[in-house]
Amino acid sequence: MPDHPPNLLRLYHARTKHRFDAYAAGPGQLDWDAQPAPFRHYPGAPVLDLPLAADRYERAYGQLGVAPASPIAATRESLGALLELSLAISAWKSWGPNRWALRCNPSSGNLHPVEAWALCGSLSDVPDGLHHYDPERHALQHRVLVPPGDAAPWLAIALSSAMWREAWKYGERAFRYCQLDVGHALGTLAYAAELLGWRLRPLAVGSDALAGLLGLDRTSDFPAGGDACTEREEAEILLAIDAPGLAAPPAVADLRTRHDGTGWLGRPSRIDPAPGYRWPLVDQAAAASRAPESIPVSASAEKVDEFPPLPPHPTTAGAAQLIRQRRSGQRFDPRRTLPRAAFLRLLDATLLRPRAPFTGQTGPAQVHLLLFVLRVDGLDSGLYLLPRGGAGDALAATLAARFPDAGAVEDCPPHLGLRRLTRASLAELQRLARALNCHQEIAATSAFSLGMLADFSTADGAGYRELLREAGRLGQALYLEAEAAGVRGTGIGCFFDDPVHEVAGLADARWQSIYHFTVGTPVIDERIESAPPYPPAWREKR
């Protein structure tokens, strides 16, 4: 691994902040006809179509966290459902001549850098080996096929990032967005696994070892004419699937030996034949934040910050239904308010518990919520703080110097610890929320918006990725809880970093805002048409 200055990631984060007088370095203009390919294929690799089986496992969203009545074994059908509800296409949209795909996992700019892989052995109706997931076709592309063994069945999911898809639009800030997207993908996987009664368990593996396992270090396989920084993928995480009848995956070193001994199938398709810019800082941030030989899988969510169980959600909507219908709101109706009970439920769902979307997250909560409450019934408009455990009390103490009249919110569940920092008129708060979020109306016309304040005392090395991923998981919780409440959420990646800190009275670099979000009643654009994610005939044929 190349040497990097010990503070490179902090320098990267500081350099990629948006400011009132200048945005982070990015392309001067975009040619949408030259957008990087949103789907990567492996021509020459055998393909296994997956069934569109998620509806067979549907149950109420409020039942998540409770095991299904009958255990669900890991098979080709249930693996198809896991991927269908986490990383597959959820709908096709069109407006005039323009057509684009939406997916169950949200992505900055709908650019989708995250790629997924299934690794398995002795799984029913799925060959042993390494398989790339193709969401365009809902199929597995067999990258490595190994002779079947007689060991107990096992299953793992890996994620990687084609970072150029984000860098093409967002320039140097793109590495942040890639990690937020990984967090969202981990959240969607956790929700889909929970629907099936499965759990995700991160495996301790270094980035270089994971890249080798997935064949991402085989530079000769990638398009010969493509620039390395635009075509290569960054190895992210390897997750064991704990499900009835499944054993633990073999050691990574043993799997890599089997892969290399068997041979690799297919070659990755080109993402961008003619990149117009280069953003070397993105690659430097990736290299500086890679995991070493292993990441200690230390304190899990089960061992930290115990909270009362999250009550079942009162909605009768199905979990798969909500996962598929999740959208990012483009406009909000400022005449509509959010019931107080729905608001408190949304916040409660963001606390770190041993359930989706936080299954598989290691360590205590490092991200806390600075809330701009605009239109919530029974709450004064103003700034609020939700400490999520961990060092949240230290953050609250820091903010007390800026807001001496801060105090607990009345008639609020005590375990939430929700604090009102200061009251503000709606007009004043709207102006502030709009200005801080790159002058975007969606932050001011919603029921509430928020900034996620991360504890940067843990931001060195792989810890930087973990902070951003935790924020992505939080965003996924807000997305689905908003849908369950009959409203809609939107992740906001464009905000003015230090002005947010100034508003909160954060003078040092320990607390940094890394992701923003907003929730409100959506205004639907009736001009945009929707079509099913996959041809209806596929559901019968598979």
Coordinates of C-alpha atoms in Angstrom, one line a residue:
M1 CA 0.0 0.0 0.0
P2 CA 1.5 3.4 -0.9
D3 CA 2.5 5.8 1.8
H4 CA 0.2 8.7 2.5
P5 CA 0.5 11.7 4.9
P6 CA -1.2 10.6 8.2
N7 CA -3.7 13.5 7.8
L8 CA -4.5 13.0 4.1
L9 CA -8.1 12.1 4.8
R10 CA -8.7 15.2 6.9
L11 CA -7.0 17.3 4.3
Y12 CA -9.2 15.6 1.6
H13 CA -12.4 16.4 3.7
A14 CA -11.4 20.0 4.2
R15 CA -10.5 20.5 0.5
T16 CA -13.8 19.0 -0.7
K17 CA -16.0 21.3 1.4
H18 CA -18.5 23.5 -0.3
R19 CA -18.3 27.2 0.7
F20 CA -20.5 30.2 0.1
D21 CA -17.8 31.6 -2.2
A22 CA -16.8 28.4 -4.0
Y23 CA -17.9 24.8 -4.5
A24 CA -15.5 21.9 -4.3
A25 CA -13.5 21.2 -7.4
G26 CA -15.6 19.6 -10.1
P27 CA -16.2 19.6 -13.8
G28 CA -17.1 22.9 -15.4
Q29 CA -19.9 21.4 -17.4
L30 CA -21.6 18.1 -18.0
D31 CA -22.5 16.3 -21.3
W32 CA -25.3 14.0 -20.2
D33 CA -25.0 12.1 -23.5
A34 CA -21.5 11.1 -22.4
Q35 CA -22.5 9.9 -18.9
P36 CA -20.6 6.8 -17.7
A37 CA -22.4 3.5 -18.3
P38 CA -24.7 2.9 -15.3
F39 CA -24.5 -0.9 -15.6
R40 CA -21.3 -3.0 -15.9
H41 CA -21.5 -6.3 -17.7
Y42 CA -19.0 -9.2 -18.1
P43 CA -19.2 -10.3 -21.8
G44 CA -18.1 -13.9 -22.1
A45 CA -19.2 -14.9 -18.6
P46 CA -22.1 -17.4 -18.3
V47 CA -25.3 -15.9 -17.0
L48 CA -27.8 -17.3 -14.5
D49 CA -31.2 -15.4 -14.4
L50 CA -32.6 -14.9 -11.0
P51 CA -36.3 -15.2 -10.2
L52 CA -38.3 -12.2 -9.3
A53 CA -39.5 -13.8 -6.1
A54 CA -39.7 -11.0 -3.5
D55 CA -43.5 -11.0 -3.4
R56 CA -43.5 -14.5 -2.2
Y57 CA -41.9 -13.4 1.0
E58 CA -43.9 -10.2 1.6
R59 CA -45.1 -9.3 5.1
A60 CA -46.0 -6.1 6.8
Y61 CA -43.3 -3.5 7.3
G62 CA -44.2 -3.4 10.9
Q63 CA -43.2 -7.0 11.3
L64 CA -39.6 -6.4 10.4
G65 CA -37.4 -7.3 13.3
V66 CA -39.6 -10.4 14.0
A67 CA -38.5 -13.7 12.5
P68 CA -40.8 -15.1 9.7
A69 CA -43.3 -17.7 10.8
S70 CA -41.3 -20.3 8.8
P71 CA -37.5 -20.2 8.4
I72 CA -36.5 -19.2 4.9
A73 CA -33.6 -21.3 3.5
A74 CA -31.0 -19.7 1.2
T75 CA -31.7 -20.8 -2.4
R76 CA -31.5 -19.3 -5.8
E77 CA -35.1 -18.0 -5.3
S78 CA -34.4 -16.4 -1.9
L79 CA -31.1 -15.0 -3.1
G80 CA -32.9 -13.5 -6.0
A81 CA -35.4 -11.9 -3.5
L82 CA -32.5 -10.5 -1.4
L83 CA -30.9 -8.8 -4.4
E84 CA -34.3 -7.7 -5.9
L85 CA -35.1 -5.8 -2.8
S86 CA -31.7 -4.3 -2.2
L87 CA -29.8 -3.5 -5.5
A88 CA -32.3 -4.2 -8.3
I89 CA -34.2 -1.8 -10.5
S90 CA -37.4 -0.6 -8.9
A91 CA -38.9 1.3 -11.8
W92 CA -38.1 2.9 -15.2
K93 CA -39.0 6.5 -15.5
S94 CA -39.4 8.6 -18.7
W95 CA -40.0 12.1 -19.7
G96 CA -40.2 12.8 -23.4
P97 CA -37.2 11.1 -25.1
N98 CA -35.3 10.6 -21.8
R99 CA -35.5 7.3 -19.9
W100 CA -33.7 6.2 -16.8
A101 CA -33.8 3.5 -14.1
L102 CA -34.5 3.9 -10.4
R103 CA -33.1 1.3 -8.0
C104 CA -34.1 0.1 -4.6
N105 CA -30.8 1.5 -3.3
P106 CA -30.6 5.3 -3.6
S107 CA -27.5 7.0 -5.1
S108 CA -26.1 10.5 -5.4
G109 CA -27.3 11.9 -8.7
N110 CA -28.8 8.5 -9.5
L111 CA -25.3 7.5 -10.8
H112 CA -24.9 4.2 -8.8
P113 CA -21.2 3.5 -8.3
V114 CA -22.0 0.4 -6.1
E115 CA -21.5 -3.0 -7.7
A116 CA -22.5 -6.2 -5.9
W117 CA -21.1 -9.8 -5.9
A118 CA -22.4 -13.1 -4.6
L119 CA -20.0 -15.7 -3.4
C120 CA -21.4 -19.1 -2.5
G121 CA -20.8 -22.8 -2.1
S122 CA -23.3 -25.7 -2.1
L123 CA -26.2 -23.3 -2.4
S124 CA -29.4 -24.8 -4.0
D125 CA -29.6 -24.1 -7.7
V126 CA -26.6 -21.7 -7.7
P127 CA -23.2 -22.9 -9.0
D128 CA -20.3 -22.6 -6.5
G129 CA -18.0 -19.6 -7.2
L130 CA -18.0 -15.9 -7.6
H131 CA -20.8 -14.1 -9.3
H132 CA -21.3 -10.5 -10.3
Y133 CA -24.8 -9.2 -9.9
D134 CA -26.3 -7.5 -13.0
P135 CA -29.3 -5.3 -11.9
E136 CA -30.2 -4.5 -15.4
R137 CA -31.1 -8.1 -16.1
H138 CA -31.5 -9.3 -12.5
A139 CA -29.0 -12.0 -13.1
L140 CA -25.7 -13.4 -11.9
Q141 CA -22.7 -13.3 -14.2
H142 CA -20.4 -16.1 -13.3
R143 CA -16.9 -14.6 -12.9
V144 CA -15.5 -17.8 -11.4
L145 CA -17.0 -21.3 -11.3
V146 CA -15.4 -23.8 -9.0
P147 CA -16.1 -27.6 -8.9
P148 CA -19.0 -28.3 -6.5
G149 CA -17.9 -29.5 -3.0
D150 CA -19.6 -31.5 -0.3
A151 CA -19.2 -28.9 2.4
A152 CA -22.1 -27.2 4.2
P153 CA -23.7 -24.4 2.1
W154 CA -22.6 -20.8 2.6
L155 CA -23.3 -17.4 1.1
A156 CA -21.6 -14.0 1.2
I157 CA -22.3 -10.7 -0.5
A158 CA -19.5 -8.3 -1.4
L159 CA -19.7 -4.6 -2.6
S160 CA -17.3 -2.6 -4.7
S161 CA -17.5 0.9 -6.1
A162 CA -17.0 2.2 -9.7
M163 CA -16.0 5.6 -8.4
W164 CA -15.7 7.3 -11.7
R165 CA -19.5 7.2 -12.1
E166 CA -19.7 9.8 -9.2
A167 CA -16.4 11.6 -10.1
W168 CA -17.7 12.3 -13.6
K169 CA -20.3 14.6 -12.1
Y170 CA -19.1 15.6 -8.7
G171 CA -15.3 15.8 -9.1
E172 CA -13.2 15.7 -5.9
R173 CA -16.2 15.4 -3.6
A174 CA -17.1 12.1 -5.2
F175 CA -15.3 9.8 -2.8
R176 CA -17.7 11.1 -0.1
Y177 CA -20.7 10.2 -2.2
C178 CA -19.4 6.8 -3.0
Q179 CA -19.2 5.9 0.7
L180 CA -22.6 7.3 1.4
D181 CA -23.9 5.1 -1.4
V182 CA -22.2 2.1 0.1
G183 CA -23.9 2.9 3.4
H184 CA -27.3 3.1 1.6
A185 CA -26.6 -0.2 -0.1
L186 CA -25.7 -1.8 3.2
G187 CA -29.0 -0.5 4.6
T188 CA -31.0 -1.9 1.7
L189 CA -29.3 -5.2 2.1
A190 CA -30.1 -5.2 5.8
Y191 CA -33.8 -4.5 5.3
A192 CA -34.1 -7.1 2.6
A193 CA -32.2 -9.7 4.7
E194 CA -34.5 -8.9 7.7
L195 CA -37.6 -9.5 5.6
L196 CA -36.2 -13.0 4.9
G197 CA -35.2 -13.5 8.5
W198 CA -31.5 -13.4 7.7
R199 CA -28.7 -11.2 9.1
L200 CA -25.6 -9.6 7.6
R201 CA -22.3 -10.1 9.3
P202 CA -19.2 -8.2 8.2
L203 CA -16.1 -10.2 7.7
A204 CA -12.6 -9.0 8.7
V205 CA -10.8 -8.7 5.4
G206 CA -8.3 -6.1 4.1
S207 CA -9.1 -4.1 1.1
D208 CA -6.3 -5.5 -1.0
A209 CA -7.3 -9.1 -0.1
L210 CA -10.9 -8.3 -1.0
A211 CA -9.9 -6.8 -4.3
G212 CA -8.0 -9.9 -5.1
L213 CA -10.9 -12.2 -4.2
L214 CA -13.2 -10.2 -6.5
G215 CA -10.7 -10.0 -9.4
L216 CA -10.6 -6.2 -9.1
D217 CA -6.8 -6.3 -9.1
R218 CA -6.7 -8.1 -12.5
T219 CA -5.9 -4.9 -14.4
S220 CA -5.3 -6.8 -17.6
D221 CA -9.0 -7.9 -17.6
F222 CA -10.3 -4.3 -17.7
P223 CA -10.8 -2.4 -21.0
A224 CA -7.3 -2.0 -22.4
G225 CA -8.1 1.5 -23.8
G226 CA -9.7 2.7 -20.6
D227 CA -7.9 5.0 -18.1
A228 CA -7.3 3.1 -14.9
C229 CA -9.0 5.7 -12.7
T230 CA -12.2 5.6 -14.7
E231 CA -12.5 1.8 -15.2
R232 CA -11.3 0.2 -12.0
E233 CA -13.4 -0.5 -9.0
E234 CA -12.7 -0.1 -5.4
A235 CA -13.2 -3.1 -3.1
E236 CA -15.5 -2.1 -0.2
I237 CA -16.9 -4.8 2.1
L238 CA -17.5 -8.5 2.4
L239 CA -20.6 -9.7 4.3
A240 CA -21.5 -13.2 5.4
I241 CA -25.1 -14.1 5.3
D242 CA -26.4 -15.8 8.4
A243 CA -29.5 -17.8 7.5
P244 CA -31.0 -21.1 8.4
G245 CA -28.7 -24.0 7.3
L246 CA -25.8 -21.8 6.2
A247 CA -22.3 -22.2 7.5
A248 CA -19.6 -19.6 7.8
P249 CA -17.8 -18.8 4.5
P250 CA -14.3 -20.3 4.0
A251 CA -11.2 -18.2 4.6
V252 CA -10.6 -15.5 2.1
A253 CA -7.1 -16.8 1.2
D254 CA -8.5 -20.2 0.5
L255 CA -11.2 -18.8 -1.7
R256 CA -8.7 -16.7 -3.7
T257 CA -6.5 -19.8 -4.3
R258 CA -9.6 -21.6 -5.6
H259 CA -10.5 -18.7 -7.9
D260 CA -7.0 -18.4 -9.4
G261 CA -6.7 -22.1 -9.8
T262 CA -10.0 -22.4 -11.6
G263 CA -9.7 -19.5 -14.0
W264 CA -11.7 -16.3 -14.6
L265 CA -14.6 -15.9 -16.9
G266 CA -15.6 -12.8 -19.0
R267 CA -14.1 -9.4 -18.9
P268 CA -15.6 -6.2 -17.5
S269 CA -17.3 -3.8 -19.9
R270 CA -16.1 -0.3 -20.3
I271 CA -17.6 2.4 -18.1
D272 CA -16.4 5.5 -20.0
P273 CA -14.7 5.5 -23.3
A274 CA -13.7 9.1 -23.3
P275 CA -13.4 10.7 -19.8
G276 CA -12.9 14.4 -20.0
Y277 CA -11.4 15.0 -16.5
R278 CA -9.1 13.4 -14.0
W279 CA -9.6 13.6 -10.2
P280 CA -6.5 12.0 -8.6
L281 CA -7.5 13.1 -5.2
V282 CA -10.5 10.7 -5.2
D283 CA -8.1 7.8 -5.8
Q284 CA -5.7 9.1 -3.1
A285 CA -8.6 9.3 -0.6
A286 CA -9.6 5.7 -1.5
A287 CA -6.0 4.4 -1.0
A288 CA -5.6 6.3 2.3
S289 CA -8.9 4.8 3.7
R290 CA -8.4 1.2 2.7
A291 CA -8.6 -1.4 5.4
P292 CA -5.2 -3.0 6.3
E293 CA -4.9 -6.8 6.6
S294 CA -8.1 -6.9 8.6
I295 CA -10.6 -4.7 10.3
P296 CA -11.3 -5.8 13.9
V297 CA -15.0 -6.5 14.1
S298 CA -15.3 -5.1 17.5
A299 CA -18.3 -3.9 19.5
S300 CA -21.4 -4.6 17.5
A301 CA -24.7 -2.8 17.7
E302 CA -25.9 -5.5 20.1
K303 CA -23.4 -4.4 22.7
V304 CA -23.6 -0.6 22.8
D305 CA -26.2 2.0 23.6
E306 CA -29.1 -0.2 24.6
F307 CA -32.5 1.3 23.7
P308 CA -36.0 0.0 24.2
P309 CA -37.1 -2.2 21.3
L310 CA -38.5 -0.2 18.3
P311 CA -42.3 -0.6 18.4
P312 CA -43.9 -2.1 15.3
H313 CA -44.9 0.5 12.8
P314 CA -48.6 1.0 12.6
T315 CA -48.6 1.0 8.7
T316 CA -50.3 -2.0 7.0
A317 CA -48.0 -1.6 3.9
G318 CA -45.8 -4.4 3.0
A319 CA -42.0 -4.2 3.5
A320 CA -41.3 -5.1 -0.1
Q321 CA -43.9 -2.6 -1.3
L322 CA -42.2 0.3 0.6
I323 CA -38.7 -0.7 -0.5
R324 CA -39.8 -0.7 -4.1
Q325 CA -41.8 2.6 -3.9
R326 CA -39.0 4.5 -2.2
R327 CA -38.2 7.7 -4.2
S328 CA -36.4 10.9 -3.6
G329 CA -38.8 13.8 -3.3
Q330 CA -38.0 16.5 -5.8
R331 CA -40.5 19.1 -4.4
F332 CA -42.4 19.4 -1.2
D333 CA -45.7 21.0 -0.3
P334 CA -45.1 23.7 2.3
R335 CA -48.8 23.8 3.3
R336 CA -48.6 20.3 4.8
T337 CA -47.3 19.4 8.2
L338 CA -46.0 16.1 9.8
P339 CA -47.8 14.7 12.8
R340 CA -45.6 14.8 15.9
A341 CA -46.0 11.0 16.5
A342 CA -44.7 10.3 13.0
F343 CA -41.8 12.6 13.5
L344 CA -40.8 11.0 16.8
R345 CA -41.1 7.5 15.2
L346 CA -38.8 8.6 12.4
L347 CA -36.2 9.7 14.9
D348 CA -36.6 6.6 17.0
A349 CA -35.9 4.4 14.0
T350 CA -32.5 6.1 13.5
L351 CA -31.2 4.9 16.9
L352 CA -28.6 2.2 16.8
R353 CA -30.3 -1.1 17.5
P354 CA -29.4 -4.7 16.4
R355 CA -31.8 -4.6 13.5
A356 CA -32.0 -3.1 10.0
P357 CA -30.5 -0.9 8.7
F358 CA -27.8 -1.2 11.3
T359 CA -27.2 -5.0 11.4
G360 CA -23.6 -5.5 10.6
Q361 CA -22.5 -2.1 11.7
T362 CA -19.6 -2.3 14.1
G363 CA -18.9 0.1 17.0
P364 CA -21.1 2.7 18.7
A365 CA -23.0 5.5 17.0
Q366 CA -20.6 8.2 15.6
V367 CA -23.2 10.3 13.7
H368 CA -25.8 12.6 15.4
L369 CA -28.6 14.7 14.0
L370 CA -28.8 18.5 13.9
L371 CA -32.5 19.0 13.0
F372 CA -34.2 22.0 11.4
V373 CA -37.8 21.5 12.5
L374 CA -40.0 23.5 10.2
R375 CA -43.5 22.0 10.0
V376 CA -44.1 19.3 12.8
D377 CA -47.4 19.5 14.6
G378 CA -46.9 20.3 18.3
L379 CA -43.3 21.4 18.0
D380 CA -42.0 24.9 17.8
S381 CA -39.9 25.6 14.7
G382 CA -36.2 25.8 15.5
L383 CA -33.0 23.9 15.8
Y384 CA -33.0 20.6 17.6
L385 CA -30.4 17.9 18.4
L386 CA -30.8 14.1 18.5
P387 CA -27.8 12.5 20.1
R388 CA -27.7 8.9 19.0
G389 CA -25.6 7.5 21.9
G390 CA -21.8 7.1 21.7
A391 CA -20.3 10.6 22.1
G392 CA -23.6 12.3 21.5
D393 CA -23.6 13.6 25.1
A394 CA -20.3 15.2 24.4
L395 CA -21.7 16.9 21.4
A396 CA -24.7 18.2 23.4
A397 CA -22.3 19.6 26.0
T398 CA -20.4 21.4 23.2
L399 CA -23.5 22.9 21.7
A400 CA -24.7 24.1 25.1
A401 CA -22.1 26.9 25.0
R402 CA -23.7 28.2 21.8
F403 CA -27.3 27.5 23.0
P404 CA -27.4 28.2 26.8
D405 CA -31.2 27.9 26.8
A406 CA -31.2 24.4 25.3
G407 CA -33.3 21.7 27.0
A408 CA -35.1 18.5 26.6
V409 CA -38.3 18.4 24.5
E410 CA -41.4 18.0 26.7
D411 CA -43.5 14.9 26.4
C412 CA -40.8 13.1 24.4
P413 CA -39.8 9.5 25.0
P414 CA -36.9 9.8 27.4
H415 CA -34.6 7.3 25.6
L416 CA -34.7 9.6 22.5
G417 CA -32.9 12.4 24.3
L418 CA -34.2 14.9 21.8
R419 CA -33.1 18.5 22.7
R420 CA -34.4 21.8 21.5
L421 CA -31.4 24.1 21.0
T422 CA -33.3 27.2 20.1
R423 CA -36.6 28.4 18.7
A424 CA -36.7 30.4 15.4
S425 CA -39.5 31.8 13.3
L426 CA -40.5 29.7 10.4
A427 CA -39.5 32.4 7.9
E428 CA -36.1 32.7 9.5
L429 CA -35.5 28.9 9.7
Q430 CA -36.6 28.5 6.0
R431 CA -34.0 31.0 4.9
L432 CA -31.3 29.3 7.0
A433 CA -32.1 25.8 5.8
R434 CA -32.3 26.9 2.2
A435 CA -29.0 28.8 2.3
L436 CA -27.1 26.0 4.1
N437 CA -28.2 23.4 1.6
C438 CA -26.8 25.0 -1.5
H439 CA -29.9 27.2 -1.8
Q440 CA -32.2 24.2 -2.4
E441 CA -35.9 24.7 -1.8
I442 CA -36.4 21.1 -0.7
A443 CA -34.6 21.8 2.6
A444 CA -36.9 24.7 3.4
T445 CA -40.4 23.5 2.2
S446 CA -40.3 20.2 4.0
A447 CA -41.5 19.2 7.4
F448 CA -37.9 19.0 8.6
S449 CA -34.4 18.8 7.3
L450 CA -31.2 17.8 9.1
G451 CA -27.4 17.7 9.0
M452 CA -25.6 14.6 10.2
L453 CA -22.7 15.6 12.5
A454 CA -19.9 13.0 12.6
D455 CA -17.3 12.5 15.3
F456 CA -14.1 13.0 13.4
S457 CA -12.0 11.7 16.3
T458 CA -12.4 8.3 14.5
A459 CA -12.0 9.6 10.9
D460 CA -8.5 8.2 10.3
G461 CA -7.9 5.3 7.8
A462 CA -10.8 3.0 7.3
G463 CA -12.7 4.9 10.0
Y464 CA -13.4 7.7 7.5
R465 CA -15.3 5.2 5.3
E466 CA -17.2 3.9 8.3
L467 CA -18.5 7.4 9.3
L468 CA -19.8 8.0 5.8
R469 CA -21.4 4.6 5.6
E470 CA -23.1 5.1 8.9
A471 CA -24.6 8.3 7.5
G472 CA -25.8 6.3 4.5
R473 CA -27.5 3.7 6.7
L474 CA -29.2 6.6 8.6
G475 CA -30.4 8.0 5.3
Q476 CA -31.9 4.6 4.4
A477 CA -33.7 4.4 7.7
L478 CA -35.2 7.9 7.0
Y479 CA -36.1 7.0 3.5
L480 CA -38.2 3.9 4.4
E481 CA -39.7 5.4 7.6
A482 CA -40.8 8.4 5.6
E483 CA -42.5 6.1 3.0
A484 CA -44.2 4.2 5.9
A485 CA -45.4 7.5 7.3
G486 CA -46.9 8.5 4.0
V487 CA -44.4 11.2 3.2
R488 CA -41.1 11.2 1.4
G489 CA -37.4 11.8 2.0
T490 CA -34.5 13.1 0.0
G491 CA -30.8 12.8 0.7
I492 CA -28.8 16.0 0.2
G493 CA -25.2 15.8 -0.7
C494 CA -24.7 19.5 -1.6
F495 CA -24.4 21.7 1.5
F496 CA -22.1 24.4 2.8
D497 CA -20.0 22.5 5.3
D498 CA -18.4 25.1 7.6
P499 CA -21.4 27.5 7.6
V500 CA -23.4 24.6 9.1
H501 CA -20.7 24.3 11.8
E502 CA -20.9 28.0 12.4
V503 CA -24.6 27.9 12.9
A504 CA -24.2 25.1 15.5
G505 CA -21.3 26.9 17.2
L506 CA -18.8 24.2 16.4
A507 CA -15.4 25.9 16.4
D508 CA -13.0 22.9 16.1
A509 CA -12.8 20.1 13.6
R510 CA -14.0 17.3 15.8
W511 CA -17.6 17.5 14.6
Q512 CA -18.2 17.6 10.8
S513 CA -21.5 17.6 8.9
I514 CA -21.2 14.8 6.3
Y515 CA -24.7 14.3 4.9
H516 CA -28.0 16.2 4.9
F517 CA -31.5 14.9 4.5
T518 CA -35.0 16.3 4.3
V519 CA -38.5 14.9 4.8
G520 CA -41.9 16.3 3.7
T521 CA -45.0 15.8 1.7
P522 CA -44.1 15.3 -1.9
V523 CA -45.4 17.2 -4.9
I524 CA -45.6 14.6 -7.7
D525 CA -44.6 15.6 -11.2
E526 CA -47.3 14.0 -13.3
R527 CA -45.3 14.6 -16.5
I528 CA -42.9 11.8 -15.6
E529 CA -44.2 8.3 -16.6
S530 CA -43.4 5.1 -14.8
A531 CA -42.9 1.6 -16.2
P532 CA -42.2 -1.8 -14.4
P533 CA -38.6 -2.6 -13.6
Y534 CA -38.5 -5.8 -15.6
P535 CA -40.8 -7.1 -18.4
P536 CA -43.9 -8.8 -16.8
A537 CA -43.1 -12.0 -18.8
W538 CA -39.9 -12.4 -16.8
R539 CA -41.8 -13.0 -13.6
E540 CA -43.5 -16.1 -15.1
K541 CA -40.5 -17.4 -17.0
R542 CA -38.1 -17.3 -14.0

